[in-house]
Tab-separated table of C-alpha atoms and ligand atoms in Angstrom:
chain	number	residue	atom	x	y	z
A	26	MET	CA	92.323	-10.228	138.667
A	27	HIS	CA	90.261	-7.561	140.412
A	28	GLU	CA	91.952	-5.514	143.158
A	29	ALA	CA	89.463	-6.761	145.766
A	30	GLU	CA	90.465	-10.348	145.037
A	31	ILE	CA	94.111	-9.443	145.477
A	32	ILE	CA	93.361	-7.787	148.791
A	33	SER	CA	91.458	-10.859	149.919
A	34	LEU	CA	94.504	-13.019	149.101
A	35	ALA	CA	96.606	-10.673	151.258
A	36	ARG	CA	94.019	-10.741	154.065
A	37	ASP	CA	94.297	-14.481	154.303
A	38	PHE	CA	97.835	-14.411	155.690
A	39	PRO	CA	98.380	-15.568	159.279
A	40	ARG	CA	99.307	-13.068	161.995
A	41	PHE	CA	102.156	-13.646	164.413
A	42	HIS	CA	102.574	-10.349	166.226
A	43	PRO	CA	99.501	-9.015	168.045
A	44	GLN	CA	101.297	-5.740	168.819
A	45	MET	CA	101.263	-5.046	165.078
A	46	GLY	CA	97.596	-4.274	165.728
A	47	LEU	CA	95.091	-3.915	162.936
A	48	GLY	CA	96.254	-4.951	159.516
A	49	ILE	CA	94.603	-5.078	156.144
A	50	GLY	CA	91.124	-3.692	155.718
A	51	ASP	CA	91.180	-0.140	157.019
A	52	ASP	CA	92.768	2.935	155.496
A	53	ALA	CA	96.062	2.336	157.251
A	54	ALA	CA	97.645	-0.320	159.416
A	55	VAL	CA	97.531	0.493	163.129
A	56	LEU	CA	100.406	-0.422	165.401
A	57	SER	CA	98.732	-0.726	168.761
A	58	ALA	CA	101.872	-0.970	170.896
A	59	PRO	CA	105.391	0.351	170.509
A	60	VAL	CA	108.055	-2.239	169.799
A	61	ALA	CA	110.663	-3.024	172.428
A	62	GLY	CA	114.021	-1.336	171.832
A	63	SER	CA	114.357	0.373	168.467
A	64	LEU	CA	112.061	0.140	165.479
A	65	LEU	CA	113.738	-0.849	162.213
A	66	TRP	CA	112.100	0.089	158.968
A	67	THR	CA	113.458	-0.780	155.546
A	68	THR	CA	112.208	-0.779	151.949
A	69	ASP	CA	113.403	-2.599	148.863
A	70	LEU	CA	111.997	-2.357	145.374
A	71	LEU	CA	112.139	-5.131	142.802
A	72	ILE	CA	111.507	-3.859	139.285
A	73	GLU	CA	111.042	-6.098	136.288
A	74	ASN	CA	113.996	-6.033	133.871
A	75	VAL	CA	116.031	-4.003	136.352
A	76	HIS	CA	116.240	-6.504	139.221
A	77	PHE	CA	114.629	-9.592	137.744
A	78	ARG	CA	113.097	-11.112	134.669
A	79	ARG	CA	109.849	-12.994	134.696
A	80	ARG	CA	111.362	-15.358	132.131
A	81	TYR	CA	113.368	-17.128	134.806
A	82	PHE	CA	111.790	-16.147	138.138
A	83	SER	CA	108.755	-18.177	139.109
A	84	PRO	CA	106.126	-16.131	140.963
A	85	ALA	CA	106.917	-17.963	144.218
A	86	GLU	CA	110.639	-17.302	143.824
A	87	LEU	CA	110.019	-13.649	143.197
A	88	ALA	CA	107.796	-13.386	146.264
A	89	HIS	CA	110.419	-15.139	148.358
A	90	LYS	CA	113.147	-12.844	147.092
A	91	ALA	CA	111.131	-9.655	147.553
A	92	LEU	CA	110.716	-10.490	151.238
A	93	ALA	CA	114.193	-11.987	151.684
A	94	VAL	CA	116.042	-8.876	150.479
A	95	ASN	CA	114.189	-6.812	153.075
A	96	LEU	CA	114.797	-9.433	155.774
A	97	SER	CA	118.498	-9.241	154.998
A	98	ASP	CA	118.477	-5.516	155.830
A	99	VAL	CA	116.878	-6.268	159.187
A	100	ALA	CA	119.468	-9.031	159.740
A	101	ALA	CA	122.225	-6.517	158.985
A	102	MET	CA	120.949	-4.343	161.855
A	103	ALA	CA	120.858	-7.412	164.140
A	104	GLY	CA	117.089	-7.172	164.257
A	105	ARG	CA	114.045	-9.381	164.276
A	106	PRO	CA	111.451	-8.853	161.555
A	107	LEU	CA	107.852	-8.169	162.569
A	108	ALA	CA	105.589	-7.015	159.758
A	109	PHE	CA	105.574	-5.755	156.202
A	110	THR	CA	103.548	-3.893	153.620
A	111	LEU	CA	103.365	-4.877	149.986
A	112	GLY	CA	103.122	-2.448	147.086
A	113	LEU	CA	102.297	-4.159	143.812
A	114	ALA	CA	102.175	-2.646	140.331
A	115	LEU	CA	100.881	-5.345	138.014
A	116	PRO	CA	101.246	-5.210	134.241
A	117	ASN	CA	98.184	-5.675	132.077
A	118	GLY	CA	97.593	-9.257	131.144
A	119	LEU	CA	99.348	-10.840	134.116
A	120	GLU	CA	97.551	-14.151	134.586
A	121	ASP	CA	95.443	-14.789	137.694
A	122	SER	CA	97.380	-18.021	138.213
A	123	TRP	CA	100.612	-16.010	138.364
A	124	ILE	CA	99.177	-13.689	141.013
A	125	ARG	CA	97.848	-16.622	143.063
A	126	ALA	CA	101.215	-18.386	142.901
A	127	PHE	CA	102.922	-15.143	143.940
A	128	PHE	CA	100.709	-14.815	147.006
A	129	SER	CA	101.081	-18.447	148.010
A	130	GLY	CA	104.880	-18.132	147.741
A	131	LEU	CA	104.757	-14.930	149.750
A	132	ARG	CA	102.592	-16.577	152.365
A	133	LEU	CA	105.068	-19.441	152.757
A	134	ALA	CA	107.905	-16.954	153.197
A	135	ALA	CA	105.868	-14.874	155.667
A	136	GLU	CA	105.088	-18.007	157.691
A	137	ARG	CA	108.654	-19.174	157.656
A	138	TRP	CA	109.993	-15.890	159.020
A	139	GLN	CA	106.884	-15.153	161.083
A	140	VAL	CA	106.164	-11.746	159.661
A	141	ASP	CA	102.698	-10.205	159.379
A	142	LEU	CA	101.410	-8.703	156.133
A	143	ILE	CA	99.714	-5.549	157.465
A	144	GLY	CA	98.860	-3.593	154.335
A	145	GLY	CA	99.900	-2.384	150.946
A	146	ASP	CA	98.669	-0.942	147.720
A	147	THR	CA	97.791	-2.479	144.382
A	148	THR	CA	97.783	-0.799	141.041
A	149	ARG	CA	98.032	-1.445	137.330
A	150	SER	CA	101.369	-0.884	135.646
A	151	GLU	CA	101.783	0.370	132.104
A	152	SER	CA	105.236	-1.167	131.941
A	153	GLY	CA	106.723	-3.977	134.010
A	154	LEU	CA	105.941	-5.590	137.316
A	155	VAL	CA	107.004	-3.713	140.447
A	156	ILE	CA	107.122	-5.195	143.943
A	157	ALA	CA	107.797	-2.802	146.812
A	158	ILE	CA	108.033	-4.284	150.283
A	159	SER	CA	108.556	-2.243	153.417
A	160	LEU	CA	109.500	-4.292	156.444
A	161	LEU	CA	109.315	-3.349	160.107
A	162	GLY	CA	111.563	-4.974	162.647
A	163	GLN	CA	112.808	-4.554	166.149
A	164	THR	CA	116.223	-4.581	167.724
A	165	SER	CA	117.555	-3.936	171.183
A	166	LEU	CA	120.943	-2.757	169.880
A	167	PRO	CA	121.077	-1.677	166.243
A	168	ARG	CA	124.391	-2.752	164.717
A	169	LEU	CA	125.587	-0.066	162.371
A	170	GLN	CA	127.726	-0.325	159.245
A	171	SER	CA	130.623	1.902	160.189
A	172	THR	CA	131.823	1.779	163.759
A	173	ALA	CA	135.047	-0.038	162.845
A	174	LYS	CA	138.464	0.794	164.296
A	175	ALA	CA	141.912	0.043	162.913
A	176	GLY	CA	142.977	-3.396	164.103
A	177	ASP	CA	139.449	-4.844	164.073
A	178	LEU	CA	139.096	-8.145	162.292
A	179	ILE	CA	136.707	-8.543	159.362
A	180	LEU	CA	134.523	-11.630	159.435
A	181	ALA	CA	132.120	-12.998	156.861
A	182	CYS	CA	129.088	-15.229	157.136
A	183	GLY	CA	127.540	-16.862	154.078
A	184	ASP	CA	129.315	-17.066	150.739
A	185	PHE	CA	130.131	-14.722	147.879
A	186	GLY	CA	129.795	-14.739	144.122
A	187	ALA	CA	127.151	-17.448	143.756
A	188	ALA	CA	124.192	-15.140	143.140
A	189	ALA	CA	126.023	-13.276	140.364
A	190	ALA	CA	127.227	-16.563	138.897
A	191	GLY	CA	123.629	-17.800	139.044
A	192	LEU	CA	122.456	-14.656	137.273
A	193	PHE	CA	125.000	-15.314	134.531
A	194	CYS	CA	123.551	-18.835	134.072
A	195	LEU	CA	119.974	-17.545	134.018
A	196	GLU	CA	120.698	-14.692	131.616
A	197	GLN	CA	122.548	-17.068	129.288
A	198	ALA	CA	119.885	-19.786	129.741
A	199	LEU	CA	122.610	-22.309	130.590
A	200	PRO	CA	121.454	-25.775	131.597
A	201	GLY	CA	122.547	-27.113	135.019
A	202	PHE	CA	124.299	-25.098	137.739
A	203	ASP	CA	121.079	-25.311	139.764
A	204	LYS	CA	122.775	-24.466	143.033
A	205	LEU	CA	124.023	-21.161	141.623
A	206	LYS	CA	120.667	-20.348	140.062
A	207	HIS	CA	118.996	-21.147	143.358
A	208	LYS	CA	121.268	-18.632	145.102
A	209	GLN	CA	120.073	-15.935	142.696
A	210	LEU	CA	116.417	-16.968	142.775
A	211	ARG	CA	115.947	-17.785	146.467
A	212	PRO	CA	118.458	-15.903	148.615
A	213	GLU	CA	118.503	-16.762	152.306
A	214	PRO	CA	118.669	-13.848	154.749
A	215	LEU	CA	121.092	-14.683	157.564
A	216	LEU	CA	118.911	-13.471	160.428
A	217	ALA	CA	119.972	-16.138	162.916
A	218	ASP	CA	123.691	-15.655	162.211
A	219	ALA	CA	123.413	-11.920	162.754
A	220	LEU	CA	121.542	-12.375	166.013
A	221	SER	CA	123.925	-14.985	167.366
A	222	LEU	CA	126.899	-12.706	166.709
A	223	SER	CA	125.068	-9.768	168.236
A	224	ASN	CA	124.163	-11.825	171.310
A	225	LEU	CA	127.764	-12.957	171.670
A	226	LEU	CA	128.994	-9.372	171.620
A	227	GLY	CA	126.299	-7.878	173.851
A	228	SER	CA	127.042	-4.186	174.256
A	229	GLU	CA	130.554	-4.456	172.744
A	230	ARG	CA	131.216	-2.329	169.683
A	231	PHE	CA	131.032	-4.081	166.330
A	232	SER	CA	129.855	-3.237	162.830
A	233	LEU	CA	127.621	-5.270	160.625
A	234	THR	CA	126.348	-4.977	157.067
A	235	ASP	CA	124.871	-7.268	154.449
A	236	ALA	CA	126.681	-7.753	151.169
A	237	SER	CA	123.641	-6.987	149.025
A	238	ASP	CA	125.671	-4.822	146.637
A	239	GLY	CA	128.786	-6.988	146.614
A	240	LEU	CA	131.754	-7.693	148.838
A	241	GLY	CA	133.674	-4.637	147.583
A	242	ARG	CA	130.829	-2.245	148.328
A	243	SER	CA	130.296	-3.765	151.796
A	244	LEU	CA	133.976	-3.352	152.611
A	245	GLN	CA	133.683	0.308	151.667
A	246	LEU	CA	130.711	0.635	153.994
A	247	LEU	CA	132.549	-1.080	156.849
A	248	CYS	CA	135.686	1.039	156.425
A	249	GLY	CA	134.039	4.375	155.696
A	250	LYS	CA	136.210	7.104	154.192
A	251	GLU	CA	138.717	7.223	157.027
A	252	LEU	CA	139.820	3.599	157.274
A	253	GLY	CA	140.900	0.794	154.952
A	254	CYS	CA	141.415	-2.941	155.036
A	255	GLU	CA	143.673	-5.812	154.098
A	256	LEU	CA	141.625	-8.733	152.864
A	257	ALA	CA	142.790	-12.291	152.239
A	258	LEU	CA	140.717	-13.228	149.204
A	259	GLU	CA	141.549	-16.924	149.557
A	260	GLN	CA	139.721	-16.871	152.918
A	261	VAL	CA	136.504	-15.503	151.420
A	262	PRO	CA	133.886	-18.281	151.379
A	263	VAL	CA	133.024	-19.226	147.777
A	264	LEU	CA	131.003	-22.239	146.600
A	265	PRO	CA	132.992	-24.667	144.426
A	266	GLU	CA	130.344	-24.314	141.704
A	267	VAL	CA	131.423	-20.677	141.218
A	268	TRP	CA	134.940	-21.784	140.234
A	269	GLU	CA	133.518	-24.584	138.073
A	270	LEU	CA	131.248	-22.245	136.133
A	271	ALA	CA	133.999	-19.640	135.674
A	272	THR	CA	136.361	-22.282	134.297
A	273	ALA	CA	133.716	-23.861	132.080
A	274	LYS	CA	132.628	-20.532	130.596
A	275	GLY	CA	135.905	-18.569	130.618
A	276	GLN	CA	134.599	-15.979	133.074
A	277	ASP	CA	136.450	-14.088	135.809
A	278	PRO	CA	135.108	-15.491	139.105
A	279	TRP	CA	136.570	-12.565	141.086
A	280	GLU	CA	134.245	-10.207	139.287
A	281	TRP	CA	131.297	-12.200	140.694
A	282	ILE	CA	132.871	-12.590	144.118
A	283	ILE	CA	133.954	-8.978	144.632
A	284	HIS	CA	131.395	-6.995	142.656
A	285	GLY	CA	128.550	-9.422	142.037
A	286	GLY	CA	126.156	-8.604	144.846
A	287	GLU	CA	122.845	-10.190	145.812
A	288	ASP	CA	124.554	-12.814	147.944
A	289	TYR	CA	123.001	-11.377	151.103
A	290	ALA	CA	125.994	-12.659	153.025
A	291	LEU	CA	127.010	-10.650	156.089
A	292	LEU	CA	130.231	-8.838	156.934
A	293	ALA	CA	131.221	-7.789	160.424
A	294	SER	CA	134.191	-6.015	161.948
A	295	LEU	CA	135.007	-6.576	165.595
A	296	ALA	CA	137.823	-6.407	168.133
A	297	PRO	CA	140.240	-9.328	167.663
A	298	GLU	CA	139.531	-10.900	171.062
A	299	TRP	CA	136.027	-11.882	169.903
A	300	ALA	CA	137.061	-13.534	166.662
A	301	ALA	CA	137.616	-17.069	167.977
A	302	GLN	CA	134.150	-17.230	169.516
A	303	ALA	CA	132.587	-15.713	166.418
A	304	GLU	CA	134.263	-18.411	164.329
A	305	LYS	CA	132.609	-21.052	166.513
A	306	LEU	CA	129.286	-19.515	165.475
A	307	GLY	CA	130.116	-20.054	161.807
A	308	TRP	CA	131.741	-16.723	160.969
A	309	ARG	CA	134.965	-16.694	159.032
A	310	ARG	CA	137.962	-14.338	159.387
A	311	ILE	CA	138.758	-12.761	156.029
A	312	GLY	CA	140.838	-9.679	156.853
A	313	TYR	CA	141.393	-6.711	159.124
A	314	ILE	CA	140.808	-2.973	159.257
A	315	THR	CA	143.748	-0.640	158.690
A	316	GLU	CA	144.413	3.005	159.414
A	317	ALA	CA	145.406	3.682	155.786
A	318	PRO	CA	142.182	4.417	153.861
A	319	CYS	CA	142.904	1.915	151.119
A	320	LEU	CA	141.114	-1.360	150.424
A	321	ASN	CA	143.686	-4.019	149.531
A	322	LEU	CA	142.360	-7.357	148.364
A	323	ASN	CA	145.212	-9.874	148.491
A	324	ARG	CA	145.686	-13.155	146.677
A	325	PRO	CA	148.803	-15.301	147.099
A	326	GLY	CA	151.127	-14.751	144.122
A	327	HIS	CA	149.279	-11.633	142.912
A	328	LEU	CA	149.674	-7.928	143.503
A	329	PRO	CA	146.934	-6.655	145.815
A	330	LEU	CA	143.846	-5.480	144.036
A	331	GLU	CA	143.191	-1.936	145.223
A	332	LEU	CA	139.565	-1.121	145.520
A	333	ASN	CA	138.931	2.558	145.926
A	334	GLN	CA	136.241	3.345	143.445
A	335	PRO	CA	132.628	2.947	144.426
A	336	ALA	CA	131.832	-0.534	143.220
A	337	GLY	CA	129.003	-2.943	143.620
A	338	PHE	CA	125.873	-4.151	141.992
A	339	GLN	CA	125.178	-2.518	138.645
A	340	HIS	CA	121.612	-2.703	137.487
A	341	PHE	CA	121.006	-4.248	134.079
A	342	GLY	CA	121.105	-0.803	132.491
A	343	PRO	CA	118.989	0.537	129.652
A	344	ALA	CA	120.240	-1.769	126.898
A	345	VAL	CA	118.198	-4.861	127.784
B	24	ADP	P1	93.125	2.899	149.957
B	24	ADP	O1	92.203	3.355	148.907
B	24	ADP	O2	92.821	3.451	151.322
B	24	ADP	O3	94.570	2.972	149.567
B	24	ADP	P2	93.018	0.165	149.150
B	24	ADP	O4	91.704	-0.162	148.516
B	24	ADP	O5	94.175	0.404	148.306
B	24	ADP	O6	92.772	1.350	150.169
B	24	ADP	O7	93.388	-0.991	150.167
B	24	ADP	C1	92.430	-1.521	151.066
B	24	ADP	C2	93.161	-2.321	152.100
B	24	ADP	O8	93.876	-3.365	151.477
B	24	ADP	C3	94.179	-1.505	152.885
B	24	ADP	O9	94.156	-1.984	154.219
B	24	ADP	C4	95.479	-1.840	152.217
B	24	ADP	O10	96.536	-1.746	153.137
B	24	ADP	C5	95.244	-3.277	151.763
B	24	ADP	N1	95.991	-3.637	150.539
B	24	ADP	C6	95.867	-3.155	149.286
B	24	ADP	N2	96.723	-3.712	148.443
B	24	ADP	C7	97.442	-4.581	149.170
B	24	ADP	C8	98.510	-5.462	148.874
B	24	ADP	N3	99.059	-5.568	147.648
B	24	ADP	N4	99.010	-6.192	149.886
B	24	ADP	C9	98.532	-6.078	151.127
B	24	ADP	N5	97.520	-5.289	151.469
B	24	ADP	C10	96.975	-4.530	150.509
B	25	MG	MG1	95.447	1.920	148.030
């Protein structure tokens, strides 16, 4: 497909935010008014055979995911998304029907989250497909990763391990386990849950992060180098299908739950007096912050698993 046709597909998207000014068509997007509060700006790359395979991602799923992973970063700052740019590097021979399906999936996602496509760049790729989205958002009070204090409670929203379990199914081409595959293919950014917690807490201190690189990595981000945590692993929300798959295939479910990543669940730490109200909003208490800089993950009947090494999502690596 010719670049001009691709740009005309992008031009066709609806606009929701007039302050995002001029969009596609000129040399650069023009933001005609400043956003209220603070501007958020995040970028995530999806690279073929590093982050996804075209074998099992439909174009619409890939478009959804490319936007969703950026939306999750805005959620993790307690923000509202506004607009995005789309960088596309397309391999030779990619069918026009694939590109059209990608744009119609992207359009559905953009409509659902009311974000404007305001520009981008399109080029040919000599290797795989690359999708680079940069998303702008707005927040009145950015919620940072590491403002925790000893004694804060750790709460989770969403569930853990399903996306990695889904990836296992897709990589192994296992039949069934559609719910797990869906979690890998179409992650849901928890924008509303982040905002409702942020609204509850107003100007109170609390930290927030998304678990894009796994529960273990997010705990490290919440605790920083100075603090640690005690976590009750049996309280961590996990879909029953994760246990079922692990049992059926002789896999260690904790590996998916703790290190898997791509769940786009949220973790927060906050003063204990807020926990009961946060739980009413759908958040779940899973542990607390400690003064000792050690991450202890506890399971009844087991020694605590100490997590001190940087851990989290590992890319597929060169041997694929
Ligand atoms: P330039 O040569 O100035 O980079 P381009 O021909 O690449 O201009 O792009 C023309 C217009 O189309 C610009 O407004 C650009 O933002 C937009 N555009 C190009 N590719 C995309 C894309 N993949 N998605 C959205 N907008 C795009
Ligand atoms: Mg260009």
